[in-house]
C-alpha cells in the first residue's frame, strides 16, 4: 500500500493550494496568535500602495520644471568635456520634450505628459531631490526597495509586515503585482524577505484577466478526481490527522499555527477569485482605469486590484509600471529611454497617468485615501543632456530624480528639496531612500530606528544607520 507524508496529503487533497501564499498565511496566523508589534506612535496610515517605475523616469520631462534648461537647450552641457555619464559622454542640453504648466491651487508644475495627474497635484507631495548611490538598474532597484544596493536584504514591504502583520484573515499581508510583460531588473529579489523569516516575502499575484491569481491555488482543469466536495473531504481528513498529531505535541505553537494556515489557505480559494473578479466593478470604474484599452489596460487592472486589496485589509501592495531592462522592439519595456524619450516615456506616461490618477480618485471617493499611503517612485532619474545620434534619448542619472506621495497623512500640494538649475543634481535637501522609508514607516506608526532584526551580529534596520522623517510633507 502506498503511503503519504503530511505534505503529500495536503498537496493531493488540495490540488496544490499555492505554496507561497500558504506560507504567508502561516505567518499571519502565528502573528495574530502572538500579537503584532505595538505602534510607537499613532498611525496616520493603515496600508501602503507603492507604484514602482523601473528603468529610470526622467525628472526634467515629468515633474521637475527647469526654465534654465529651456534657455540653454541645444548648447553644450559640458563644454570642457570632463564629465562622463553612465553610458555616454554628455551631449547638448535638452529641454523637456513636453511643455510644463502650473496646476491646482498650489501652482505646482507638471508636464503635459501627465494631464490627469496634473489635476490632482493638490493631493500630491513631491520630493524633487531624490538621489541614489548607483546608476545600475538592478542595484538601484534594490536600493529603492530594500535600502541596500546589494541583493539579500529585506524589502520595505517585508519590514512593514514584520512590524505590523496583516488586517486580513483571508489574504496575504504583502502582495506584489508585477508588470504582465515580465519582472523588473533584479527580479523577485526586489520583494524578497532577505534575512527576515521567509514568510515575510511577498505573495505575487497574476493580474492578467482570465488567469489564476495564484499558481496552483486550484486543481488543474483536467484533474477530474477533485471537485469542491472531494476537496473539502480531503481537507477535513487532513484536519483530523493534524489534530491527532497535535495532541501528542502539546505546546507546539508552530504546529498549531501551521494547521490554522492550512485552513486559511482553503479560505483563500474563495477570497482570491472574488478579489480578481473585476467584472463586479462598474463600467464607469473600468473605463476610468483605462481597462478597455490595449495600452492602459494591464496597468489599469493592476491599480484597480491594488485598491481592492487594501480595501480587504492587505497591508502592503506593490505594483510595477514597467518590466525588465531590454532593448526596444516597438518601445522599451520600461522607462529606460536611452534612444527615444518621446517614444518610451510617451507610452509609459500614458500608462502611469491613467492608472495612478484613477487609483487616487477611487481611493479618495471611497474614503480610503486618508488611511492609505500611496508612493510613486523609480530607481534613478535621467540626464538633462541629450543622448544618442538623434539626440532623442537621455542617459542614467543617480544624482537626481523625483518621487511623489499621497494620502495617509501626506500634505498635498507641496514640493520638498530641489535640483540645480538644469536638473542635474540634488542641491537642496538631498534625499535618499532612507528618508522616504523612514517617513513611510512613521506614517504607519513605526519609529524606523526601533524596527530591527538581529542578523549576523548586527541589529539590522530598513534604514540601516541613516534616515530622517520628512516633516515638510506631513499633514499637521
XYZ file of C-alpha atoms in Angstrom:
476
model
C 0.000 0.000 0.000
C 1.369 3.452 -0.953
C 1.981 5.803 1.980
C 1.970 9.593 2.036
C 3.558 12.083 4.330
C 1.525 15.054 5.594
C 2.774 17.439 2.911
C 1.879 14.981 0.133
C -1.591 14.518 1.640
C -2.073 18.276 1.668
C -0.932 18.703 -1.913
C -3.057 15.815 -3.155
C -6.176 16.751 -1.194
C -5.958 20.406 -2.092
C -4.807 20.027 -5.655
C -1.933 22.420 -4.801
C -3.004 25.341 -2.621
C -0.487 27.916 -3.738
C 2.517 27.149 -1.570
C 3.896 30.644 -1.237
C 0.540 32.084 -0.272
C 0.137 29.223 2.186
C 3.427 30.126 3.843
C 2.296 33.730 4.104
C -0.960 32.630 5.704
C 1.030 30.546 8.184
C 2.964 33.570 9.375
C -0.067 35.808 9.645
C -1.943 33.371 11.817
C 1.103 32.987 14.046
C 1.393 36.760 14.290
C -2.255 37.080 15.278
C -1.755 34.440 17.960
C 1.309 36.134 19.414
C 0.229 39.744 18.923
C 1.777 42.123 16.411
C 4.301 44.798 17.293
C 2.761 47.680 19.193
C 2.814 51.058 17.479
C 5.473 53.565 18.507
C 3.044 56.467 17.973
C -0.443 56.946 16.472
C -0.561 55.843 12.856
C -1.840 58.049 10.048
C -1.946 55.199 7.513
C -3.035 51.573 7.723
C -1.777 50.398 4.343
C 0.717 51.275 1.618
C 0.408 51.109 -2.159
C 3.785 51.570 -3.834
C 3.975 52.168 -7.583
C 7.448 51.396 -8.916
C 8.527 52.604 -12.381
C 11.595 50.548 -13.413
C 14.080 51.928 -15.883
C 14.586 55.457 -14.615
C 11.887 58.079 -15.113
C 13.130 61.463 -16.340
C 12.566 64.151 -13.731
C 13.054 67.011 -16.214
C 10.324 65.639 -18.505
C 7.760 64.979 -15.791
C 7.659 66.975 -12.528
C 10.902 68.984 -12.157
C 10.448 72.133 -14.245
C 13.711 73.831 -15.273
C 13.327 77.145 -17.177
C 17.104 77.493 -17.400
C 17.328 74.173 -19.220
C 14.932 75.577 -21.807
C 17.138 78.649 -22.251
C 20.288 76.562 -22.701
C 18.702 73.850 -24.865
C 20.998 72.966 -27.754
C 24.119 74.342 -26.067
C 26.898 72.048 -24.762
C 26.100 70.619 -21.328
C 29.773 70.058 -20.552
C 31.861 72.492 -22.615
C 35.119 71.317 -21.003
C 34.486 67.658 -21.854
C 35.357 66.460 -18.357
C 32.154 64.613 -17.484
C 31.245 61.036 -18.250
C 27.653 59.896 -17.853
C 26.709 56.282 -17.188
C 26.840 55.091 -20.815
C 27.791 58.181 -22.816
C 29.581 61.496 -22.951
C 27.230 64.429 -22.333
C 25.537 65.857 -25.395
C 23.892 69.248 -25.650
C 21.412 70.482 -23.065
C 17.976 69.132 -23.878
C 14.877 70.834 -22.539
C 11.801 68.822 -21.677
C 10.196 67.038 -24.591
C 6.839 68.153 -23.128
C 5.581 71.560 -22.087
C 5.194 72.308 -18.373
C 2.252 74.131 -16.815
C 1.230 75.119 -13.301
C -1.786 73.330 -11.837
C -4.138 73.433 -8.870
C -4.285 75.919 -6.043
C -0.699 75.032 -5.197
C 0.533 76.071 -8.643
C 2.914 73.114 -8.855
C 4.468 72.402 -12.231
C 3.634 69.201 -14.135
C 4.469 68.381 -17.740
C 1.825 67.655 -20.347
C 2.893 64.017 -20.188
C 0.548 63.662 -17.180
C -2.686 65.569 -17.921
C -4.764 63.543 -15.456
C -2.307 63.519 -12.554
C -1.841 67.251 -13.103
C -5.415 67.765 -11.930
C -4.540 66.054 -8.627
C -1.387 67.985 -7.671
C -3.086 69.433 -4.593
C -3.237 65.881 -3.199
C 0.423 65.124 -4.005
C 3.688 65.852 -2.226
C 6.740 65.863 -4.499
C 10.286 65.094 -3.415
C 12.405 66.724 -6.109
C 15.763 65.949 -4.515
C 15.842 62.144 -4.579
C 19.244 60.541 -5.186
C 20.626 57.022 -5.497
C 24.076 55.605 -4.788
C 24.256 53.824 -8.134
C 23.207 54.256 -11.744
C 22.976 50.494 -12.371
C 19.414 49.256 -12.765
C 19.479 46.163 -10.555
C 21.381 47.657 -7.611
C 19.378 50.899 -7.836
C 16.107 48.956 -7.750
C 17.389 47.028 -4.738
C 18.342 50.272 -3.009
C 14.939 51.844 -3.505
C 13.156 48.688 -2.381
C 15.441 47.472 0.419
C 17.775 50.347 1.324
C 20.853 48.487 0.054
C 22.460 48.177 -3.383
C 23.388 44.538 -2.744
C 20.813 41.739 -3.014
C 19.715 39.756 0.012
C 18.213 42.459 2.216
C 14.508 42.585 3.200
C 12.209 44.742 1.118
C 10.192 47.573 2.587
C 7.006 45.506 2.311
C 8.630 42.692 4.263
C 9.729 45.082 7.012
C 6.233 46.567 7.238
C 4.550 43.178 7.599
C 7.248 42.077 10.061
C 6.370 45.089 12.177
C 2.598 45.236 11.774
C 1.289 41.925 10.441
C -1.946 41.964 8.460
C -5.507 43.139 8.952
C -6.834 40.449 6.608
C -7.637 36.883 7.631
C -8.126 35.658 4.070
C -5.379 37.397 2.070
C -1.588 37.752 2.406
C -0.180 40.801 4.181
C 2.238 41.738 1.366
C 1.211 41.410 -2.276
C 3.136 42.283 -5.445
C 1.590 42.808 -8.874
C 4.424 42.625 -11.429
C 4.013 44.079 -14.882
C 2.455 41.343 -17.052
C 5.315 41.838 -19.532
C 7.865 40.494 -17.061
C 9.832 41.001 -13.869
C 11.741 44.235 -13.121
C 15.549 44.490 -13.115
C 16.780 42.262 -10.293
C 13.657 40.091 -10.425
C 11.884 38.773 -7.351
C 14.734 39.842 -5.036
C 13.104 43.279 -5.122
C 10.325 41.996 -2.868
C 12.250 39.297 -1.010
C 12.332 38.850 2.754
C 16.126 38.696 2.961
C 17.193 37.570 6.432
C 13.723 38.101 7.894
C 11.648 34.918 8.261
C 10.760 33.729 4.750
C 7.060 34.159 5.423
C 7.545 37.919 5.043
C 8.316 37.573 1.342
C 5.548 38.921 -0.854
C 2.915 36.805 -2.493
C 2.925 37.526 -6.215
C -0.442 37.804 -7.914
C -1.004 37.390 -11.638
C -3.106 40.400 -12.596
C -3.899 39.265 -16.130
C -7.546 38.761 -16.973
C -8.619 35.127 -17.084
C -5.572 33.848 -15.174
C -5.473 32.194 -11.762
C -4.305 34.930 -9.364
C -2.012 32.446 -7.570
C -0.378 29.462 -9.225
C -1.653 26.051 -8.117
C -4.383 27.541 -5.961
C -6.859 25.233 -7.697
C -6.568 21.715 -9.139
C -5.791 21.511 -12.873
C -8.903 21.696 -15.016
C -8.270 18.158 -16.295
C -7.963 16.755 -12.756
C -11.486 15.368 -12.550
C -10.851 13.479 -9.295
C -11.010 16.712 -7.298
C -14.101 18.855 -7.043
C -15.243 21.157 -4.253
C -16.888 18.333 -2.308
C -13.976 15.907 -2.535
C -11.522 18.716 -1.844
C -13.346 19.573 1.378
C -13.459 15.916 2.349
C -9.704 15.688 1.906
C -9.130 18.787 3.982
C -11.417 17.500 6.732
C -9.454 14.250 6.789
C -6.196 16.183 6.938
C -7.549 18.224 9.844
C -8.299 15.013 11.733
C -4.735 13.789 11.195
C -3.357 17.147 12.276
C -5.407 17.191 15.492
C -4.169 13.730 16.403
C -0.618 14.817 15.639
C -1.007 17.948 17.786
C -2.487 16.020 20.700
C 0.859 14.221 21.075
C 2.795 17.501 20.927
C 1.081 19.875 23.327
C 2.649 23.318 23.401
C 3.924 23.197 19.814
C 2.610 26.610 18.751
C 4.304 26.440 15.344
C 2.413 23.270 14.529
C -0.896 24.752 15.637
C -0.246 27.891 13.622
C 0.593 25.815 10.554
C -2.661 23.934 10.913
C -4.542 27.216 11.072
C -2.632 28.320 7.980
C -3.955 25.343 6.045
C -7.464 26.434 6.935
C -6.669 29.986 5.783
C -5.271 28.665 2.526
C -8.532 26.869 1.936
C -10.391 30.137 2.511
C -8.029 31.753 0.018
C -9.647 29.555 -2.620
C -12.769 31.637 -2.044
C -11.237 35.070 -1.415
C -8.726 35.146 -4.294
C -11.224 34.545 -7.120
C -13.601 37.121 -5.636
C -10.729 39.594 -5.375
C -9.662 39.189 -9.001
C -13.179 39.227 -10.470
C -13.262 42.794 -11.735
C -16.497 42.225 -13.651
C -18.255 43.324 -10.456
C -16.812 46.806 -10.874
C -18.990 49.274 -12.744
C -18.385 50.069 -16.401
C -17.574 53.642 -15.379
C -14.898 52.438 -12.964
C -13.333 50.151 -15.547
C -13.312 52.989 -18.055
C -11.682 55.335 -15.536
C -8.850 52.850 -15.037
C -8.395 52.511 -18.803
C -9.057 48.786 -18.703
C -10.773 48.759 -22.085
C -7.692 49.899 -23.994
C -4.635 47.942 -25.073
C -2.076 50.495 -23.889
C -3.504 51.213 -20.449
C -5.461 48.040 -19.701
C -2.800 45.976 -17.930
C -1.650 48.666 -15.521
C -5.210 49.872 -15.006
C -6.116 46.376 -13.870
C -3.131 46.336 -11.503
C -4.217 49.647 -9.975
C -7.806 48.520 -9.527
C -6.632 45.292 -7.903
C -4.439 47.360 -5.566
C -7.486 49.300 -4.393
C -9.418 46.065 -3.862
C -6.507 44.560 -1.919
C -6.184 47.405 0.596
C -9.975 47.509 0.797
C -9.796 43.921 2.065
C -7.101 44.550 4.651
C -3.857 43.833 2.779
C -1.102 45.820 4.458
C 1.385 46.469 1.625
C 0.759 46.340 -2.129
C 3.478 46.965 -4.672
C 2.751 47.276 -8.391
C 5.228 47.647 -11.220
C 4.724 50.032 -14.138
C 7.303 48.503 -16.466
C 9.245 45.259 -16.688
C 12.788 44.039 -17.348
C 15.523 46.136 -18.911
C 15.911 45.150 -22.582
C 16.307 46.985 -25.848
C 13.274 48.304 -27.662
C 11.155 46.479 -30.160
C 8.360 48.935 -30.707
C 9.067 50.546 -27.354
C 11.272 49.714 -24.410
C 9.522 47.541 -21.807
C 10.189 50.149 -19.113
C 11.215 53.798 -18.641
C 14.859 53.307 -19.724
C 14.752 55.816 -22.591
C 18.306 55.882 -23.969
C 17.291 56.204 -27.618
C 13.910 57.910 -27.734
C 12.331 59.644 -24.735
C 9.215 60.685 -26.665
C 8.576 57.125 -27.810
C 9.200 55.374 -24.490
C 8.129 57.973 -21.911
C 5.224 58.840 -24.195
C 3.946 55.273 -23.881
C 4.663 54.724 -20.190
C 3.498 58.218 -19.284
C 0.039 57.485 -20.622
C 0.029 54.155 -18.778
C 1.016 55.669 -15.426
C -1.132 58.771 -15.821
C -4.290 56.759 -16.468
C -3.846 54.088 -13.806
C -2.383 56.204 -10.993
C -4.869 59.058 -11.394
C -7.750 56.585 -11.351
C -6.355 54.886 -8.248
C -6.051 58.176 -6.375
C -9.541 59.289 -7.411
C -11.041 55.914 -6.496
C -9.350 55.814 -3.084
C -10.475 59.364 -2.391
C -14.042 58.641 -3.459
C -14.256 55.595 -1.195
C -12.662 57.349 1.783
C -9.617 55.046 1.705
C -7.070 57.661 0.677
C -6.940 59.122 4.197
C -5.668 55.812 5.552
C -3.707 54.552 2.529
C -0.240 55.893 1.763
C 0.427 55.928 -1.999
C 4.063 56.198 -3.122
C 5.276 56.514 -6.708
C 8.991 56.239 -7.394
C 11.656 54.991 -9.756
C 15.242 53.843 -9.201
C 17.025 56.964 -10.539
C 16.465 59.811 -12.957
C 17.791 60.843 -16.347
C 20.279 63.401 -17.564
C 19.342 66.934 -18.701
C 21.597 66.462 -21.755
C 20.625 64.620 -24.921
C 21.962 61.139 -25.722
C 22.314 59.274 -28.998
C 22.957 60.114 -32.652
C 19.491 61.622 -32.974
C 19.797 63.455 -29.623
C 16.441 61.935 -28.681
C 17.402 59.938 -25.573
C 18.679 60.560 -22.058
C 21.287 58.649 -20.040
C 21.016 57.424 -16.422
C 21.308 59.960 -13.603
C 21.752 58.801 -9.999
C 22.135 62.390 -8.838
C 18.527 63.490 -9.227
C 15.019 62.117 -9.586
C 11.524 62.841 -8.316
C 9.161 60.772 -6.165
C 5.620 61.662 -5.137
C 3.390 60.604 -2.262
C -0.310 60.994 -1.452
C -2.846 60.045 1.213
C -2.175 58.508 4.619
C -1.086 61.677 6.424
C 0.684 63.343 3.482
C 0.280 67.105 2.978
C -0.831 67.681 -0.597
C 0.270 70.431 -2.928
C 3.820 70.722 -1.600
C 7.298 70.242 -3.001
C 10.376 69.283 -0.999
C 14.007 69.699 -1.963
C 15.371 70.958 -5.266
C 17.844 70.166 -8.013
C 20.244 72.625 -9.617
C 19.100 74.974 -12.388
C 19.438 72.235 -15.032
C 18.008 69.315 -13.031
C 21.380 67.544 -12.973
C 21.916 67.066 -9.242
C 20.003 67.475 -5.977
C 21.301 70.587 -4.211
C 18.641 71.393 -1.611
C 17.711 68.719 0.971
C 19.301 65.768 -0.888
C 17.096 62.797 -0.088
C 17.803 59.083 -0.241
C 15.521 56.084 0.036
C 16.307 56.013 3.769
C 14.355 59.214 4.326
C 11.466 58.040 2.160
C 11.349 54.740 4.071
C 11.609 56.473 7.456
C 8.716 58.751 6.533
C 6.540 55.881 5.322
C 7.174 53.876 8.499
C 6.421 56.967 10.581
C 3.032 57.342 8.913
C 2.325 53.686 9.730
C 3.053 54.353 13.411
C 6.578 52.887 13.427
C 9.809 54.547 14.543
C 12.283 53.422 11.867
C 15.116 53.322 14.423
C 13.235 50.771 16.535
C 12.105 48.358 13.812
C 15.076 45.992 13.712
C 16.126 42.372 13.357
C 19.298 40.789 14.730
C 21.306 39.215 11.908
C 24.952 38.099 11.814
C 25.890 40.160 14.849
C 24.159 43.333 13.675
C 20.823 44.797 14.682
C 19.623 45.482 11.118
C 17.101 48.146 10.027
C 15.354 49.029 6.778
C 17.075 52.429 7.007
C 20.458 50.935 8.019
C 22.178 53.680 10.089
C 20.560 56.507 8.100
C 17.166 58.079 7.570
C 15.147 61.035 8.764
C 11.404 61.607 8.698
C 10.483 64.497 6.350
C 8.077 66.722 8.372
C 7.644 69.177 5.476
C 5.468 66.710 3.544
C 3.333 65.594 6.514
C -0.101 66.959 7.407
C -0.204 68.746 10.737
